[in-house]
XYZ file of C-alpha atoms in Angstrom:
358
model
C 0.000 0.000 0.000
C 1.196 3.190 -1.072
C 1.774 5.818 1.794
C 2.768 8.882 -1.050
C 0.465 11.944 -0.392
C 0.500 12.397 -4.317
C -2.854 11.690 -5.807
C -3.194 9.061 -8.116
C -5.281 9.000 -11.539
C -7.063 6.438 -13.999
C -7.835 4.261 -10.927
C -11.234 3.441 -9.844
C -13.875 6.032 -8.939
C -11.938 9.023 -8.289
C -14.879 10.492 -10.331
C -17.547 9.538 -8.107
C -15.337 11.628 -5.702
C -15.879 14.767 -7.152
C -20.098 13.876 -8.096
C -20.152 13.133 -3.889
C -17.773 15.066 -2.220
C -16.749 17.906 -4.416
C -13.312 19.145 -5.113
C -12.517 19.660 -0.919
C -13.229 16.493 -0.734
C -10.193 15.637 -3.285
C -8.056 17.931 -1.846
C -7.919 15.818 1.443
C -7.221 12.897 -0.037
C -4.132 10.965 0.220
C -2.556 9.089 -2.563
C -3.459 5.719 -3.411
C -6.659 4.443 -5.016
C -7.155 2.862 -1.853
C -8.070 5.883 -0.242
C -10.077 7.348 -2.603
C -12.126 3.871 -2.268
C -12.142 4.595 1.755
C -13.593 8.015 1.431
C -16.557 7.126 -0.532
C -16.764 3.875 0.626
C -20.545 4.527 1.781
C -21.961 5.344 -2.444
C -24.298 6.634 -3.622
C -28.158 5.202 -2.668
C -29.260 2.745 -5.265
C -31.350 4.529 -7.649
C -35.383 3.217 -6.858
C -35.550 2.040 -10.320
C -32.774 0.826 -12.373
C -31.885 1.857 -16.087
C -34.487 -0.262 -18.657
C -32.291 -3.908 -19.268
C -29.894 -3.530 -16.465
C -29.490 -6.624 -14.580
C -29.903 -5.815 -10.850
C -27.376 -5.108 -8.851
C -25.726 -7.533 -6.431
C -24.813 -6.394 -3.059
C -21.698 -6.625 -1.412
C -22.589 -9.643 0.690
C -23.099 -12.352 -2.166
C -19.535 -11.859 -3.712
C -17.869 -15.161 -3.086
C -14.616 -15.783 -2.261
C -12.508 -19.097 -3.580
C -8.640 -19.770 -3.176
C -7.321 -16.936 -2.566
C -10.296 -15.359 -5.864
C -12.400 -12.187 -4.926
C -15.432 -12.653 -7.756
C -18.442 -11.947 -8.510
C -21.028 -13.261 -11.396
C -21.841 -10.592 -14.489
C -24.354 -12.142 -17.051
C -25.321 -15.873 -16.367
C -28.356 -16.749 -18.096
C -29.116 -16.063 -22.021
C -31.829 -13.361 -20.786
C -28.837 -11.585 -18.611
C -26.784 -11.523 -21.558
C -29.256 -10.083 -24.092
C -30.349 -7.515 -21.292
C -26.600 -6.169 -20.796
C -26.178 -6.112 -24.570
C -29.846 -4.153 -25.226
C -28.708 -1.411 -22.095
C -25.614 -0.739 -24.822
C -27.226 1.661 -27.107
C -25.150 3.778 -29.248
C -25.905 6.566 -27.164
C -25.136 5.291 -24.080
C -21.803 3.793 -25.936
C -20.906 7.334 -27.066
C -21.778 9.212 -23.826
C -19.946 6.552 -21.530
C -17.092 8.616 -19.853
C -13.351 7.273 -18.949
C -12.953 6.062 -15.116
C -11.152 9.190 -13.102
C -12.551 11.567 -15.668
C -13.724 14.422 -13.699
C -10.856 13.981 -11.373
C -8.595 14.681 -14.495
C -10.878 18.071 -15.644
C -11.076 18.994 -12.183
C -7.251 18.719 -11.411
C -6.572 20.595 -14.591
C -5.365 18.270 -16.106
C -6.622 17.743 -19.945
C -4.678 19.689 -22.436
C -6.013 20.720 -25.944
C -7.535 17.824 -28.206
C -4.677 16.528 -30.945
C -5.784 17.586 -34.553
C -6.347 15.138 -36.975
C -2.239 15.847 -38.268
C -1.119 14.395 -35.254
C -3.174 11.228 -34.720
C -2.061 9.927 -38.262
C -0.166 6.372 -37.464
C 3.676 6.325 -37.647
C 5.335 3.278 -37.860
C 5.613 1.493 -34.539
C 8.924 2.185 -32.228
C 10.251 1.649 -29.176
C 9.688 5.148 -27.408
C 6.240 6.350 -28.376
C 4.759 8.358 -25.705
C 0.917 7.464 -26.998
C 0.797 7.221 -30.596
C -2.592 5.562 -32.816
C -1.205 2.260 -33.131
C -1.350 1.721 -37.045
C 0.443 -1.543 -37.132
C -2.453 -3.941 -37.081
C -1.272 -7.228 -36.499
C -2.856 -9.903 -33.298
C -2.584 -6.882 -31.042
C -5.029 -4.575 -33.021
C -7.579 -7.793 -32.739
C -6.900 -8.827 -29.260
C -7.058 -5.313 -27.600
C -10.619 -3.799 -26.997
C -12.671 -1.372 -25.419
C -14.635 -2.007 -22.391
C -18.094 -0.573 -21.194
C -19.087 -0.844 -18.046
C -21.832 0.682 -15.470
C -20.557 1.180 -11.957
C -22.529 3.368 -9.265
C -24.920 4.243 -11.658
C -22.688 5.964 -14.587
C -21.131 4.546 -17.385
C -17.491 4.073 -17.557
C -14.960 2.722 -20.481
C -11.492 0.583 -19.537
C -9.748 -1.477 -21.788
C -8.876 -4.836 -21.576
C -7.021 -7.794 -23.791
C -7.863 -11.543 -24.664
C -5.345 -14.113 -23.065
C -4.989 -17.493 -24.103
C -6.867 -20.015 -22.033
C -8.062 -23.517 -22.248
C -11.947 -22.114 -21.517
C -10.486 -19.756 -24.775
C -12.779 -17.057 -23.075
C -10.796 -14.639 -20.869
C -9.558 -11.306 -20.787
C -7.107 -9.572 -18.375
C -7.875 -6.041 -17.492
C -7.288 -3.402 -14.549
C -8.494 -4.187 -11.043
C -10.620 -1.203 -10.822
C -12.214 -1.918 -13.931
C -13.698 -4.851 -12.714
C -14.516 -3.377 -9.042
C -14.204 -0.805 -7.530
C -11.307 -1.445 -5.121
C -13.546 -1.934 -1.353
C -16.635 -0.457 -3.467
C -19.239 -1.698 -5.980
C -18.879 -4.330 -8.541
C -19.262 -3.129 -12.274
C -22.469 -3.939 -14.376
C -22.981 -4.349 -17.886
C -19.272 -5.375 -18.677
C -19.224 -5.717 -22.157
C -16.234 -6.227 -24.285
C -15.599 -4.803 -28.020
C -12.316 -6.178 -29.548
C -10.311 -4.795 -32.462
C -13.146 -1.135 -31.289
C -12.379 0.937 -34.434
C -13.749 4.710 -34.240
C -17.047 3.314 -32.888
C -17.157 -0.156 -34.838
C -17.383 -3.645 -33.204
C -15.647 -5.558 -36.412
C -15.590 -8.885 -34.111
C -18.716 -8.409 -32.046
C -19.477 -7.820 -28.524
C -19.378 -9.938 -25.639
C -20.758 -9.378 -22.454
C -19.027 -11.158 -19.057
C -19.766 -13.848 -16.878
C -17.631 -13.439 -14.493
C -15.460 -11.214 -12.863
C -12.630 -11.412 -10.369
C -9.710 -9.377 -8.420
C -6.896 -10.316 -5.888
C -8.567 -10.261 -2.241
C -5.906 -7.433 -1.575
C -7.442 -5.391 -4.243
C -11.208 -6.187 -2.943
C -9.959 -5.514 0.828
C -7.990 -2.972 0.492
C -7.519 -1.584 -2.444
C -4.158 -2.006 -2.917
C -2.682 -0.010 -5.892
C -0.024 -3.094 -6.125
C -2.852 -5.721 -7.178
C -4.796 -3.669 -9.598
C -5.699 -6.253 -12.115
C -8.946 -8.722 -13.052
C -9.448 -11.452 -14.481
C -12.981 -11.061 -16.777
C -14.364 -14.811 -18.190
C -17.105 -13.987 -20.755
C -19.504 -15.666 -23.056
C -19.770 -16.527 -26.039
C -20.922 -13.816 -28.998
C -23.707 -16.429 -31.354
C -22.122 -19.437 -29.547
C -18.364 -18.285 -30.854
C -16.058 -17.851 -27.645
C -13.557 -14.451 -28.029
C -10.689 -16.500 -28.797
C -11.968 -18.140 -31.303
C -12.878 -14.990 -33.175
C -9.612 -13.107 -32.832
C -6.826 -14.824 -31.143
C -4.980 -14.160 -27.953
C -1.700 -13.193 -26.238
C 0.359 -14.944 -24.014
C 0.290 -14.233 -20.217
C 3.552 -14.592 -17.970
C 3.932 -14.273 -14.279
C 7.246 -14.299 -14.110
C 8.445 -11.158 -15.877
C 9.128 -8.856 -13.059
C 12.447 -10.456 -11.010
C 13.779 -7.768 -8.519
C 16.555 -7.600 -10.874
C 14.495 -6.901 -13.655
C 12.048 -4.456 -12.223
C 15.317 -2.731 -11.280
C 17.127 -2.373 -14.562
C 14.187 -2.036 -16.772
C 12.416 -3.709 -19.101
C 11.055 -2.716 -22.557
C 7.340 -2.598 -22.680
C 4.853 -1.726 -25.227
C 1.553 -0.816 -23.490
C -2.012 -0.453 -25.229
C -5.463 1.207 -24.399
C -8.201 3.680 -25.747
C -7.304 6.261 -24.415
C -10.524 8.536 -24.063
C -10.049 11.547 -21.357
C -8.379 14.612 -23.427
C -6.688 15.253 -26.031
C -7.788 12.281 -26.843
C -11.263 10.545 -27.917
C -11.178 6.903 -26.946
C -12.389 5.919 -30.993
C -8.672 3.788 -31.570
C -6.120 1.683 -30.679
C -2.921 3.580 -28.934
C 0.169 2.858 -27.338
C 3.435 3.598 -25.640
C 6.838 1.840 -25.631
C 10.078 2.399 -23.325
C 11.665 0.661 -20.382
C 10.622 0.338 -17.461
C 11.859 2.013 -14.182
C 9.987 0.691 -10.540
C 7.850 2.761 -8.661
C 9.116 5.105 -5.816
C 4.946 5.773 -4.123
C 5.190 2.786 -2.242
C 3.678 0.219 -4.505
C 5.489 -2.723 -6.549
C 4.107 -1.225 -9.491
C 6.313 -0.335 -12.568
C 6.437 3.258 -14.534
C 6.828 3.619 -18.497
C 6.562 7.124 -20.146
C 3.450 7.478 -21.815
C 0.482 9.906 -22.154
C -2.470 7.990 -22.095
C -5.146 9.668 -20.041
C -7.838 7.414 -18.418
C -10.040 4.684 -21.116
C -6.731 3.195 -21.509
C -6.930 1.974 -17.820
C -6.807 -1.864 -18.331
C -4.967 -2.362 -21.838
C -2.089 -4.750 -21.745
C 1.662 -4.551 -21.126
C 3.501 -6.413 -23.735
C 7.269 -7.547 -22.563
C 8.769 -9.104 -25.774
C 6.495 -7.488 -28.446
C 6.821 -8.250 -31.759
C 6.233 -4.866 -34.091
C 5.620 -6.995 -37.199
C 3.252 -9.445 -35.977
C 1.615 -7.615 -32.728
C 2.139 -10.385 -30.464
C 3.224 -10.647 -27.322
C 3.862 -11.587 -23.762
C 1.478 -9.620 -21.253
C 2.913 -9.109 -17.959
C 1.014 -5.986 -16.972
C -2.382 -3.957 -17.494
C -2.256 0.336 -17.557
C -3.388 1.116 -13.938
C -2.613 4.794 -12.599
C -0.418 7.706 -13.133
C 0.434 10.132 -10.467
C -1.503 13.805 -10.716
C 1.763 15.362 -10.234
C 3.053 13.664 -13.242
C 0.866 12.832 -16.008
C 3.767 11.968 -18.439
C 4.406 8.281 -16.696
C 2.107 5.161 -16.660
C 2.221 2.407 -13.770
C 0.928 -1.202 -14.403
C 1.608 -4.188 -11.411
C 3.294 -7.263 -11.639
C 1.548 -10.145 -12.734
C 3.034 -12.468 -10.382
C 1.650 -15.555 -7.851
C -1.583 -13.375 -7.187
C -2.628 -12.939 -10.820
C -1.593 -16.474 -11.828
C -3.949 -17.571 -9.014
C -6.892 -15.358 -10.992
C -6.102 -16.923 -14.317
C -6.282 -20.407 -13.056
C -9.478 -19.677 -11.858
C -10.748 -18.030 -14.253
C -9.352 -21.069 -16.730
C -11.456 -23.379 -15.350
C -14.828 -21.879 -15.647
């Protein structure tokens, strides 16, 4: 747990901060995700109807807990399913804002929108600070955009496929999944290959979600990542429509995490300047965190949507495949210019297993 009295952005709801508490309310806040989960630990009052095809929410007290596995069940039954795909209109898709939005606005920290010059895809290299990935490849297909409902307001992440035997799971950000000692999302739905609003591969809603117990107890910026199983899309399973990237556990020795290692990270980003429609990423080595979390740092300027997207260690430019070992998780508001993701160690091998098997 982080004990740095430097906020921290992209992680969970920092927004519904500001909607509950106001900006004084931000202002006394320590650093870590973890506390911004503590202060609004008590949300908002469940609204005394729910949103026409939402599946009702599940309260804190049926989330079960198996080996070590924090999770809790998204859409179960074929009427579930067809209910979280109908509350995904293409307005609700288009006015669904980035986790930690209004903390970024509110902090000052957006920056003018790109013009259309700048987005224009260079060829991949290894020290892009955010660049629209124009490569294609597995990674372009494996990659996607996530909608979700937490609280009562729609949010984007973004998460990637990962080969498993159930060929139906996705790793993401912890706080996309949950919000740290808060609510479970709602309505997780999952658009690979999302291209400026398209769903080329279709969509697939989840059917179940998980985090490390020391992300669902406390928060802990250290263990921000989830494990997401989903079903099928017309009885197809995810990777069977688009492929799917390795996953390693192993990447981050002390000795690595203290000399570097190069990284290529992806996401949508969608909090200004930019607008969540593609595929972007950043690549660099790595240097460890100095806040007080395991975490590792790559320079990038992804704002919040890209929360979620993988961390590739041995990426291949040509064919956009490679080894996850990390998801985007949280920048600090004092410096917007560097990304953190955790390791992927024992904890998240424990998720995958799990999440393998169902």
């Amino acid at each position: 747990m982080t004990s740095s009295t430097t906020q921290k952005i992209l992680a969970p709801l920092a927004a519904a901060a500001v909607a509950l508490g106001g900006l004084a309310l931000i202002d006394r806040l320590p650093a870590p995700a973890a506390a911004v989960t503590r202060a609004i630990n008590a949300p908002a009052a469940t609204p005394a109807s729910q949103a026409p095809g939402e599946p009702a929410r599940q309260s804190q007290a049926s989330l079960s807990r198996t080996d070590g596995v924090v999770h809790q069940a998204g859409a179960v039954t074929d009427e579930q399913h067809d209910a979280v795909l109908d509350y995904w209109t293409s307005d609700r898709m288009a006015a669904a804002q980035p986790i930690s939005s209004l903390v970024d606005s509110a902090l000052g920290l957006a920056g003018p929108r790109r013009d259309a010059a700048e987005t224009e895809p260079q060829a991949a290299r290894p020290d892009s600070d955010g660049e629209l990935w124009g490569d294609g490849g597995l990674v372009a297909r494996t990659t996607g955009k996530v909608y979700l409902t937490m609280d009562g307001r729609d949010f984007t992440c973004s998460a990637s496929v990962v080969d498993a035997t159930n060929s139906s799971t996705l790793v993401t950000a912890g706080h996309c999944a949950k919000d740290g000692r808060g609510s479970w999302a709602r309505n997780w739905t999952f658009v690979p290959g999302h291209d400026d609003g398209a769903d080329p591969y279709g969509r697939f809603t989840a059917r179940d979600l998980m985090v490390s117990p020391k992300w669902a107890r406390q928060a802990d910026d250290s263990y921000d990542f989830a494990m997401v199983v989903l079903n099928s899309d017309d009885g197809t399973p995810v990777q069977d429509r688009v492929g799917a990237q390795r996953l390693a556990f192993d990447t981050w020795t002390e000795e690595r995490a203290r000399d570097g290692v190069q990284v290529y990270t992806f996401g949508y980003p969608s909090a200004s300047p930019y607008d969540g429609r593609d595929l972007h990423y950043c690549s660099g080595r790595t240097v460890p965190d100095t806040g007080g979390t395991t975490a590792n740092g790559v320079r990038c300027t992804m704002t919040q949507g890209s929360s979620g997207g993988p961390w590739f260690s041995d990426f291949d430019t040509a064919t956009g495949r490679g080894t996850v070992s990390s998801v985007v998780s949280f920048k600090y508001a004092d410096d917007r210019n560097t990304q953190y993701g955790p390791r992927l160690g024992a904890e998240a091998e424990r998720l995958f297993e799990h999440a393998a098997e169902l």
